[in-house]
Short mmCIF file of C-alpha atoms in Angstrom, two decimals:
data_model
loop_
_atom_site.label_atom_id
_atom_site.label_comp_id
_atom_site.label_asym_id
_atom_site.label_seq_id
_atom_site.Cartn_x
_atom_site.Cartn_y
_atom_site.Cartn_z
CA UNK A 10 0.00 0.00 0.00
CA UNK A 11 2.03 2.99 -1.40
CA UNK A 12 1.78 6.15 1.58
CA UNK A 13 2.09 9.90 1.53
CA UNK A 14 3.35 11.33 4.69
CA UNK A 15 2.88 15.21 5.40
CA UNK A 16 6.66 14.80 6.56
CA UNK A 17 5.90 18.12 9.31
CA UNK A 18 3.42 19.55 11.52
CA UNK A 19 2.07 22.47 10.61
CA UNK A 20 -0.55 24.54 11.65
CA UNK A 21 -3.82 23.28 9.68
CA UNK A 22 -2.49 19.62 10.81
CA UNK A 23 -2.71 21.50 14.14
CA UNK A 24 -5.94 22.36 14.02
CA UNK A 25 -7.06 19.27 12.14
CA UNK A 26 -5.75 17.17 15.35
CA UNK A 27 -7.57 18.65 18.20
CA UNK A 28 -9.32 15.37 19.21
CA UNK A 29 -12.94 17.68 19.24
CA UNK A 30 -12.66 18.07 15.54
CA UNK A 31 -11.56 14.67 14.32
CA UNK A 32 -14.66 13.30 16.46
CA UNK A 33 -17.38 15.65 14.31
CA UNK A 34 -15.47 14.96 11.23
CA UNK A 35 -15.81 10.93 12.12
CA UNK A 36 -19.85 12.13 12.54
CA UNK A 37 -19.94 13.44 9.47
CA UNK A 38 -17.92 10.43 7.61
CA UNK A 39 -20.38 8.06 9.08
CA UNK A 40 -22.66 9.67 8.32
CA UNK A 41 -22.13 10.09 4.94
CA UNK A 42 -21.55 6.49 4.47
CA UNK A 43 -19.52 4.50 1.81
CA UNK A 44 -17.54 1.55 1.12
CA UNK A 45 -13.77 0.82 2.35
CA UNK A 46 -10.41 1.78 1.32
CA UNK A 47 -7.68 0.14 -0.26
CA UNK A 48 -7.15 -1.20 3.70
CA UNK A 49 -10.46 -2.95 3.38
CA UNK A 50 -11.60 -1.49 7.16
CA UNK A 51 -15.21 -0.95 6.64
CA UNK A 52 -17.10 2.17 8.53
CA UNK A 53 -18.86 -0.62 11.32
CA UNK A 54 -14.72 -1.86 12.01
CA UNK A 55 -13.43 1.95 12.67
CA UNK A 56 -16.69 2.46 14.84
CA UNK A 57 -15.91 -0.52 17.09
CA UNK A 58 -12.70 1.25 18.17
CA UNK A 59 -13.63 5.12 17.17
CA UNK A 60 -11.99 6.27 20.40
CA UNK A 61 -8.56 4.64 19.86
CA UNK A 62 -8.18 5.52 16.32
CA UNK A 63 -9.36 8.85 16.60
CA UNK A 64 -6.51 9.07 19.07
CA UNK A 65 -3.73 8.06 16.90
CA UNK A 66 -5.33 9.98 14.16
CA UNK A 67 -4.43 13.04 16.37
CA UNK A 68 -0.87 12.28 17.09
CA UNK A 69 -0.04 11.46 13.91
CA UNK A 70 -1.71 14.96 12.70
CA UNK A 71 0.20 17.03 15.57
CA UNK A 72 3.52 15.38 15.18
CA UNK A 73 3.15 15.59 11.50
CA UNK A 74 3.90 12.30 10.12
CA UNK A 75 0.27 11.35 9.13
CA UNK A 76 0.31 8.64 6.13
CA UNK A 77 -2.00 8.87 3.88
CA UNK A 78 -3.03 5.50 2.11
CA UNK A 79 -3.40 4.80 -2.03
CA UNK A 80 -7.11 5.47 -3.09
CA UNK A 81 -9.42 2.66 -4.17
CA UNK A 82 -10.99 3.21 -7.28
CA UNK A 83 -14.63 2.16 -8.23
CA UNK A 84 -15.87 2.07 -11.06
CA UNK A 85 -20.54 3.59 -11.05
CA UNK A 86 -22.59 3.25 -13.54
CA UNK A 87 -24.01 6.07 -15.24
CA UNK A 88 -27.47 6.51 -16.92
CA UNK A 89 -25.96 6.81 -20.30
CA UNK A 90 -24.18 3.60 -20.10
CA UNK A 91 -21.14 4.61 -19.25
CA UNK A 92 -18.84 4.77 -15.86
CA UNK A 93 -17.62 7.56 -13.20
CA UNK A 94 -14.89 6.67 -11.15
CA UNK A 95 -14.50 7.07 -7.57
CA UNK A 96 -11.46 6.98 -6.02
CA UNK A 97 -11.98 6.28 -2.59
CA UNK A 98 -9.94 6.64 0.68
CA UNK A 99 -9.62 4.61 3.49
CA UNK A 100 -12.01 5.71 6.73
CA UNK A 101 -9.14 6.96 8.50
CA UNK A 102 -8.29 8.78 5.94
CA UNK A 103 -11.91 10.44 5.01
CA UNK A 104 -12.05 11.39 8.39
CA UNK A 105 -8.94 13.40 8.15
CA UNK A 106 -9.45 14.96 4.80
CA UNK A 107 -13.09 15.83 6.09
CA UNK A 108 -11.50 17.55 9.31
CA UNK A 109 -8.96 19.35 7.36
CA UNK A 110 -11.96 20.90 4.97
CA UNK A 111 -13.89 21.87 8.34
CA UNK A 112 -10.48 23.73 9.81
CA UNK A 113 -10.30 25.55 6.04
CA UNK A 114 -13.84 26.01 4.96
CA UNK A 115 -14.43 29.08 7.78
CA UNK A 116 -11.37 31.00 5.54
CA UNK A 117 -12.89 30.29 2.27
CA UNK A 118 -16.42 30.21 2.41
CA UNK A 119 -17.01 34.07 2.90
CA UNK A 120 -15.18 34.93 -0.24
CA UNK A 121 -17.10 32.13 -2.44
CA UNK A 122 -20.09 33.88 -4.91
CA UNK A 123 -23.48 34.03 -4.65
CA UNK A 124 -23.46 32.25 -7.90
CA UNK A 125 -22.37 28.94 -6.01
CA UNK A 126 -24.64 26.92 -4.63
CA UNK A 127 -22.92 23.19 -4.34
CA UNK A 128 -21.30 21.65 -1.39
CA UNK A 129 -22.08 24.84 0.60
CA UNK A 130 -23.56 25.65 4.44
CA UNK A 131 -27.01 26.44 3.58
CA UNK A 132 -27.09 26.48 -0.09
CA UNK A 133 -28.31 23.57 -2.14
CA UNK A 134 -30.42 22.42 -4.96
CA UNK A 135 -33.17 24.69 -2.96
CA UNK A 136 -31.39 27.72 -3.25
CA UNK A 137 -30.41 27.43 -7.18
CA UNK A 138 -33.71 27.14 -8.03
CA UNK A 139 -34.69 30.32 -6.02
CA UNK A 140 -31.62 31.73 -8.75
CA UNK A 141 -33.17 30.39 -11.47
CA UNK A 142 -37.21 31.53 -10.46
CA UNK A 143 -36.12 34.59 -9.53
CA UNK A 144 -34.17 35.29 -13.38
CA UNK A 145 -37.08 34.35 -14.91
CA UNK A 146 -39.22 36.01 -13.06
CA UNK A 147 -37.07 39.25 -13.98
CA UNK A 148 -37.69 38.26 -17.95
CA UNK A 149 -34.51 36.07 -18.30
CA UNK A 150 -35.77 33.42 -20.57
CA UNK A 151 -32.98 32.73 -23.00
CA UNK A 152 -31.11 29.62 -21.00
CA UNK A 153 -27.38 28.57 -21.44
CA UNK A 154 -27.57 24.87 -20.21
CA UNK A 155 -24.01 23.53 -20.61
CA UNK A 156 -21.50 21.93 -17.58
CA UNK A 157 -17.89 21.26 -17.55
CA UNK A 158 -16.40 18.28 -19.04
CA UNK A 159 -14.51 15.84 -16.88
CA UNK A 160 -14.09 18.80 -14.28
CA UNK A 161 -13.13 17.14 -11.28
CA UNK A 162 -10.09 15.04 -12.98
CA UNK A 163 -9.53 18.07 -15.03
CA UNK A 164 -8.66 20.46 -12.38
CA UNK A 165 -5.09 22.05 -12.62
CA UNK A 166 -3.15 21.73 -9.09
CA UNK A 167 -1.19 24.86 -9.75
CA UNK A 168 -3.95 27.59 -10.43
CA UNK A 169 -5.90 25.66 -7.64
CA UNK A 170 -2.93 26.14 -5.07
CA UNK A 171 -3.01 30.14 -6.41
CA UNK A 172 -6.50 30.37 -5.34
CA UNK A 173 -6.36 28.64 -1.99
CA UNK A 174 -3.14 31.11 -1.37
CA UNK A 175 -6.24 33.93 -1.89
CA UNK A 176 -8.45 32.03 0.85
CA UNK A 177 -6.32 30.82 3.40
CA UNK A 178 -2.59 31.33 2.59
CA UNK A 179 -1.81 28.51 5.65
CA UNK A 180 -3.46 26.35 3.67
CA UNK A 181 -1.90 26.69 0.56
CA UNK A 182 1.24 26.41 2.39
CA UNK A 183 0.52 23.01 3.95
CA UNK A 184 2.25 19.81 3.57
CA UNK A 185 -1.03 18.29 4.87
CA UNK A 186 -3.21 19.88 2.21
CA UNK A 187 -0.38 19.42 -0.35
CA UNK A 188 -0.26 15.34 0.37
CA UNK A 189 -3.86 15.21 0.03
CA UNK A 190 -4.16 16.84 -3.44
CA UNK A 191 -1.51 14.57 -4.36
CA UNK A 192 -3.57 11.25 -3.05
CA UNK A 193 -4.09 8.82 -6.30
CA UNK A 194 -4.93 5.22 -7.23
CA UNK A 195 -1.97 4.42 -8.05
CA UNK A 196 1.99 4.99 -7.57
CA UNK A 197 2.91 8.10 -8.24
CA UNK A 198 1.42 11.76 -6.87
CA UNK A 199 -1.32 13.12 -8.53
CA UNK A 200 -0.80 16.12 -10.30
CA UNK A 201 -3.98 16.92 -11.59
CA UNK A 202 -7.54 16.53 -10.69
CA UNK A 203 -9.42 16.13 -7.65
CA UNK A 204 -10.68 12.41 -6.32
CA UNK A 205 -14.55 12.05 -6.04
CA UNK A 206 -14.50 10.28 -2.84
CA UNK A 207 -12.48 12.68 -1.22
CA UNK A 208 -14.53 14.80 1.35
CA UNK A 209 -12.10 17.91 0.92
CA UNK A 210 -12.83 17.65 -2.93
CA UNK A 211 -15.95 19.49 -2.74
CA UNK A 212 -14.33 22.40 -1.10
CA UNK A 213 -11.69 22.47 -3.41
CA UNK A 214 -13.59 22.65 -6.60
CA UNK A 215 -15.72 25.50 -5.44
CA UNK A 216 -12.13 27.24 -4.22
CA UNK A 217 -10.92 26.30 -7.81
CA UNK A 218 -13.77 28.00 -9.97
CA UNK A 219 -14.68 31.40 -7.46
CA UNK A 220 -12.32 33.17 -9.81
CA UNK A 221 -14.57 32.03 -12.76
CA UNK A 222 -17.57 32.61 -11.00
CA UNK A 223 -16.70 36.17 -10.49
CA UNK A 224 -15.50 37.01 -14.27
CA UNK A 225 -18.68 35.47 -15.86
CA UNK A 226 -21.00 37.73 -14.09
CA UNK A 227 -22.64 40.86 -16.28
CA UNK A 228 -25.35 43.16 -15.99
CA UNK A 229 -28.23 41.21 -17.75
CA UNK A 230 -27.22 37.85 -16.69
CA UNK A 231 -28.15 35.25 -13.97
CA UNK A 232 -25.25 32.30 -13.41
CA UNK A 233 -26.34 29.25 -11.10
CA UNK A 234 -23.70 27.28 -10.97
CA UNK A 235 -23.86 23.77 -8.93
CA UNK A 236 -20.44 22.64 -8.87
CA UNK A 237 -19.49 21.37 -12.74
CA UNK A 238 -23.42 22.32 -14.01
CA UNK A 239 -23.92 25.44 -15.17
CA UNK A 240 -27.52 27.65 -16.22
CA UNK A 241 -27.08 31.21 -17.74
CA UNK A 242 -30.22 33.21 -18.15
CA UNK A 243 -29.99 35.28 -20.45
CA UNK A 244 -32.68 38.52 -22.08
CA UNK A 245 -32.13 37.33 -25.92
CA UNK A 246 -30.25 34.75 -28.16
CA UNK A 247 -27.76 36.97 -28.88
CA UNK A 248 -26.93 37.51 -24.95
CA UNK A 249 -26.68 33.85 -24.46
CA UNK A 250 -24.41 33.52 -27.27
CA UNK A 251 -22.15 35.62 -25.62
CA UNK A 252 -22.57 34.69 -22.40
CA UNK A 253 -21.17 31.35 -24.14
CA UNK A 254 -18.19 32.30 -25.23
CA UNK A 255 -17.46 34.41 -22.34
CA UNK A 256 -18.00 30.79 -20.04
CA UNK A 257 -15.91 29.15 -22.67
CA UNK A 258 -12.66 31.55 -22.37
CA UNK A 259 -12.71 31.86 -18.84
CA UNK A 260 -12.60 28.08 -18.30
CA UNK A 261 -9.95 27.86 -21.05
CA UNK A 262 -7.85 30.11 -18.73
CA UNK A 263 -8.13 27.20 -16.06
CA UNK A 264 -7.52 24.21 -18.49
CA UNK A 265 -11.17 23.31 -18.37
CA UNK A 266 -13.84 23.72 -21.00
CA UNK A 267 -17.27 23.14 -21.58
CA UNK A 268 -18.89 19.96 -22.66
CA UNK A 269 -19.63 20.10 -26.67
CA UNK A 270 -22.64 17.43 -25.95
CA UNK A 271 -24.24 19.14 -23.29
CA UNK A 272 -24.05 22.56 -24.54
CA UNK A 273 -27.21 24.12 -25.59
CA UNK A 274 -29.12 27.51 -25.99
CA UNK A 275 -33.10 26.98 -24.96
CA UNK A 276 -35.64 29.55 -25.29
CA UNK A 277 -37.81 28.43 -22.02
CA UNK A 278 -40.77 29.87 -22.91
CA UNK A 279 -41.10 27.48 -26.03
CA UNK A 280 -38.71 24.46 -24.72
CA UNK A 281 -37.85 22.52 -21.83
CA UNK A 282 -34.46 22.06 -20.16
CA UNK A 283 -33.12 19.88 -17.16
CA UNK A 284 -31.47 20.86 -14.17
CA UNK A 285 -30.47 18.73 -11.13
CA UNK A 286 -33.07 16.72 -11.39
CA UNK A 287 -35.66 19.07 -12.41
CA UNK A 288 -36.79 19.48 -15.98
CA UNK A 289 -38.08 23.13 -16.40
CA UNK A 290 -40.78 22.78 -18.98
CA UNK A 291 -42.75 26.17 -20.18
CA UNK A 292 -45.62 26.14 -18.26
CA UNK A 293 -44.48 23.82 -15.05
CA UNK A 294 -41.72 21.90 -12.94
CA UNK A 295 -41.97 18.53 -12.70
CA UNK A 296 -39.18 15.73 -12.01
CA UNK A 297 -36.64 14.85 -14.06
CA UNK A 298 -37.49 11.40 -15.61
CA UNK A 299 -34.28 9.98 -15.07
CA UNK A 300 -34.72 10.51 -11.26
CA UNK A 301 -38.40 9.55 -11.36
CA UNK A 302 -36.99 6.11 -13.08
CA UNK A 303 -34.12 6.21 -10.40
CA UNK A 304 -36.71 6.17 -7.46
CA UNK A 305 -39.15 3.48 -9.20
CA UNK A 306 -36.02 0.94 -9.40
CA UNK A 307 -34.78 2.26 -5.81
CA UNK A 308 -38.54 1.14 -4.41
CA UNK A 309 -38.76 -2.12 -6.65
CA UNK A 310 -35.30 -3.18 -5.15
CA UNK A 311 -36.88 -2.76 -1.24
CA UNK A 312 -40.17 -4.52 -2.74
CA UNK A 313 -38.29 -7.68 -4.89
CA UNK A 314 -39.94 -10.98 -2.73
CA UNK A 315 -37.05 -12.74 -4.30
CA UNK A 316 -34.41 -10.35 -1.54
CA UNK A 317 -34.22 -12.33 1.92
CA UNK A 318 -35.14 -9.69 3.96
CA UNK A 319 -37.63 -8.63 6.68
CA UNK A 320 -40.87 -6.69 6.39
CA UNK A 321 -39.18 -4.38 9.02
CA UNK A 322 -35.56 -3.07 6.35
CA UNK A 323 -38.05 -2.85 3.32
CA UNK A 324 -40.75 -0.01 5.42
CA UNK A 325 -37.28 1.19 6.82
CA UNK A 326 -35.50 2.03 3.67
CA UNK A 327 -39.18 2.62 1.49
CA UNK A 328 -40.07 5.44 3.94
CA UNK A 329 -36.79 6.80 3.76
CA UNK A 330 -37.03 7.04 -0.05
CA UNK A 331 -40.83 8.39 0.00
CA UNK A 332 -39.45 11.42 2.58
CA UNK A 333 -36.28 12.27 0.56
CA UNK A 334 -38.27 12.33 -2.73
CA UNK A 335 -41.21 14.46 -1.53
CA UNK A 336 -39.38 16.73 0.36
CA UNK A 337 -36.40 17.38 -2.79
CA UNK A 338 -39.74 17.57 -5.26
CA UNK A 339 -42.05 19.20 -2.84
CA UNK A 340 -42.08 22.65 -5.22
CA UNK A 341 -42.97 20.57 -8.43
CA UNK A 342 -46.64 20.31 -10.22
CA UNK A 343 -46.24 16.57 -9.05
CA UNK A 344 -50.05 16.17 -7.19
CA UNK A 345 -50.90 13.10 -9.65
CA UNK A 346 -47.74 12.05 -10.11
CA UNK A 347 -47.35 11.33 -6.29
CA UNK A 348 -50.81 9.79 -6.12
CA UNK A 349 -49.62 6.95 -9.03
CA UNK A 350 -46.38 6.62 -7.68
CA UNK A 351 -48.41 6.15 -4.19
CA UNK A 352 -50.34 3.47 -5.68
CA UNK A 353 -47.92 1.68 -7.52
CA UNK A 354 -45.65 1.85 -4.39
CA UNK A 355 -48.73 0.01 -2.28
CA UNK A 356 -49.46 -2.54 -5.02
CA UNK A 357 -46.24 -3.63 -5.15
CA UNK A 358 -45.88 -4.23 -1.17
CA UNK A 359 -50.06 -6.21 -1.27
CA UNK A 360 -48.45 -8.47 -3.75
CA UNK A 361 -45.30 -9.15 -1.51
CA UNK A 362 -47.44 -9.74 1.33
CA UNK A 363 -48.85 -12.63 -0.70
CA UNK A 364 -45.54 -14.50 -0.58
CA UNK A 365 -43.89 -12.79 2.81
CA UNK A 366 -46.74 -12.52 5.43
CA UNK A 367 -46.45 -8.99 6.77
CA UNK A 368 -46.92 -7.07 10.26
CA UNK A 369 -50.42 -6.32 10.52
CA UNK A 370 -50.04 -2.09 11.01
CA UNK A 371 -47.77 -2.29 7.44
CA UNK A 372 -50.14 -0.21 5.89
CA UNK A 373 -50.55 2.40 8.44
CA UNK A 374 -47.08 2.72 8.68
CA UNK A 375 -46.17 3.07 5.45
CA UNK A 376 -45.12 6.83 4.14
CA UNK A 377 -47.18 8.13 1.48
CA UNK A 378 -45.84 10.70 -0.71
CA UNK A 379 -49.28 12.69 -1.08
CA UNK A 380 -49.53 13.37 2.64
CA UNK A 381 -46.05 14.66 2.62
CA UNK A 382 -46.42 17.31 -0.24
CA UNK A 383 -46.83 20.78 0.86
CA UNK A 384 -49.49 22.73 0.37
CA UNK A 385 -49.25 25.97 -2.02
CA UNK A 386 -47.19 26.56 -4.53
CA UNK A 387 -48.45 24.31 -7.63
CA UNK A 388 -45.36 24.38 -9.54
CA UNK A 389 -47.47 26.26 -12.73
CA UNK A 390 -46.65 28.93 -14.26
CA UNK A 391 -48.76 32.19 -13.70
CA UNK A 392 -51.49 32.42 -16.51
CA UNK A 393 -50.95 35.78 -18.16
CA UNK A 394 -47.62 36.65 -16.29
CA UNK A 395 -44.46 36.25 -17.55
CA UNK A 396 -42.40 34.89 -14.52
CA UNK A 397 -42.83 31.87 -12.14
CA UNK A 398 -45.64 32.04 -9.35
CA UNK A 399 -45.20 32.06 -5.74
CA UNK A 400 -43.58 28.43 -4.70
CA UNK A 401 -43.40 27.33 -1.28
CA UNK A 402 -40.33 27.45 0.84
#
């Protein structure tokens, strides 16, 4: 198993090894959850013995000899048949790549744009599409959909450690931040990219593009950027266009550029166009039908008789899937669509309880979508108005 060693101490190693830190950053790694590392130690082994390794963990951080461990990589399959690869630490080591982003993120976070809305304290998918209502609302109808390709193995280490000097110069000057941007699959330091598996990644990328996200900006023009995926709204055609080009030579500048096959000028008044899961058609929001077909396959899994598992993990992990998918689609015009998926959801459980006989308060137990939605905002499109109505929160 090759190692990186941070060789000194120094002070975000410091910081990263008060014992206080490591312990929310184990939270927050569990939490998260995930499959081993190269070392094969799984997230139930570390929590058998938290205490103890959280211990060494901190030693090893303070004297400055922690060893960081090869990445595993695996290999997901994508909706368009092809493959994005994680590269995955151990658990030690996600633990302290995930306290070293909570000692920098304080530094950097301030100075990120209101244009960012990924991997950030309170922003999210909710807050992007506050952005994007609001644009449209304010007659910005021409849409730039586009996103970077292969950003996060694309990302230059050099322009990256110039930013991060601009944040928080101590880290840009650390040998524990420099071994972890060098952390790879395989024998020799990474010079480019960032690893999706890594919890510090996230920061990174939104450290990398802040300088984009600032020179993209123009009077006229809404950005929403959610980490590689991009909207522009735009007044006209002709303002998208060069809103395009402008997004195009400011990535160039980073050794990036924008994805030829996802690039694409909309008009949303006459077309509709996708965005993290959301597909923004001209008169309503509705789910995006690859999450929709996500979701059905997610609840067929949990309802399969032929899985040898108790009546008890399938209402577990079902109602866990109905609450995530109301609450992230709560703002769509999805009434009927949560009544079928309702009922297709509690006809496929009656026919399990044919073959596995089931506790008798199942169906009172049982999450339904429809009593979870929100009442207000429809998800339509004022009639006679030009902009989107009022949405719930």
């Amino acid at each position: 198993m090759m190692l990186r060693r941070t060789r000194k101490a120094d002070p975000i190693g410091i910081a990263a090894a008060d014992p206080s830190v490591l312990r929310q950053a184990w939270r927050r790694v569990r939490s998260a959850g995930g499959g081993a590392g190269v070392d094969g130690e799984t997230l139930e082994a570390f929590a058998e013995r938290a205490e103890s390794r959280i211990a060494k963990l901190a030693d090893g951080l303070a004297a400055g000899n922690h060893s960081f461990a090869r990445l595993r990589e695996a290999r997901i399959p994508k909706a368009n048949g092809k493959t994005r690869t994680l590269e995955i630490p151990t658990i030690a080591d996600r633990v302290v790549l995930q306290a070293i982003r909570m000692v920098i993120e304080p530094a950097c976070e301030p100075r990120m744009h209101p244009s960012s809305h990924a991997y950030r304290p309170g922003r999210g998918a909710m807050t992007a599409l506050d952005a994007i209502f609001a644009a449209m609302s304010n007659g910005l109808q021409t849409v730039l959909e586009t996103d970077i390709e292969d950003f996060f193995g694309s990302v230059c280490h050099a322009p990256l450690i110039g930013e991060l000097r601009e944040f928080e110069p101590g880290a840009a000057a650390s040998p524990l931040v420099g071994a972890a941007l060098a952390l790879s699959a395989g024998r020799w330091r990474r010079r480019k990219g960032l690893p999706q598996g890594s919890p510090l990644s996230p920061l990174l990328a939104n450290v990398a593009l802040t300088r984009w996200d600032e020179a993209v900006q123009a009077e006229g023009r809404v950005v929403v950027r959610y980490a590689d995926d991009l909207l522009v709204l735009c007044a006209n055609r002709e303002s998208a266009g060069e809103a395009q080009r402008r997004v195009a030579s400011e990535l160039g500048r980073l050794g990036l550029r924008l994805h030829a096959g996802k690039t694409r000028l909309v008009d949303s008044r006459q077309d509709g166009f996708s965005f993290l899961g959301f597909e923004f058609r001209p008169d309503r929001l509705v789910p995006d039908e690859s999450n929709l077909r996500k979701f059905r396959e997610s609840i067929a899994r949990w309802s399969d008789p032929a899985r040898s598992i108790g009546w008890e993990e399938r209402l577990t992990q079902i109602n866990a899937l109905v609450r995530s998918f109301a609450w992230y689609y709560h703002r769509t015009d999805a009434a009927r669509l949560f009544w079928t998926l309702d009922h297709d959801i509690l006809l496929g459980l009656r026919e399990l309880s044919l073959v596995l006989p089931p506790p008798a308060d199942w169906n009172r137990r049982l999450v339904r979508l429809g009593s979870l939605r929100q009442v207000g905002w429809s998800g339509k499109r004022r009639r006679g108005g030009g902009g989107w109505g009022g949405y719930g929160s």
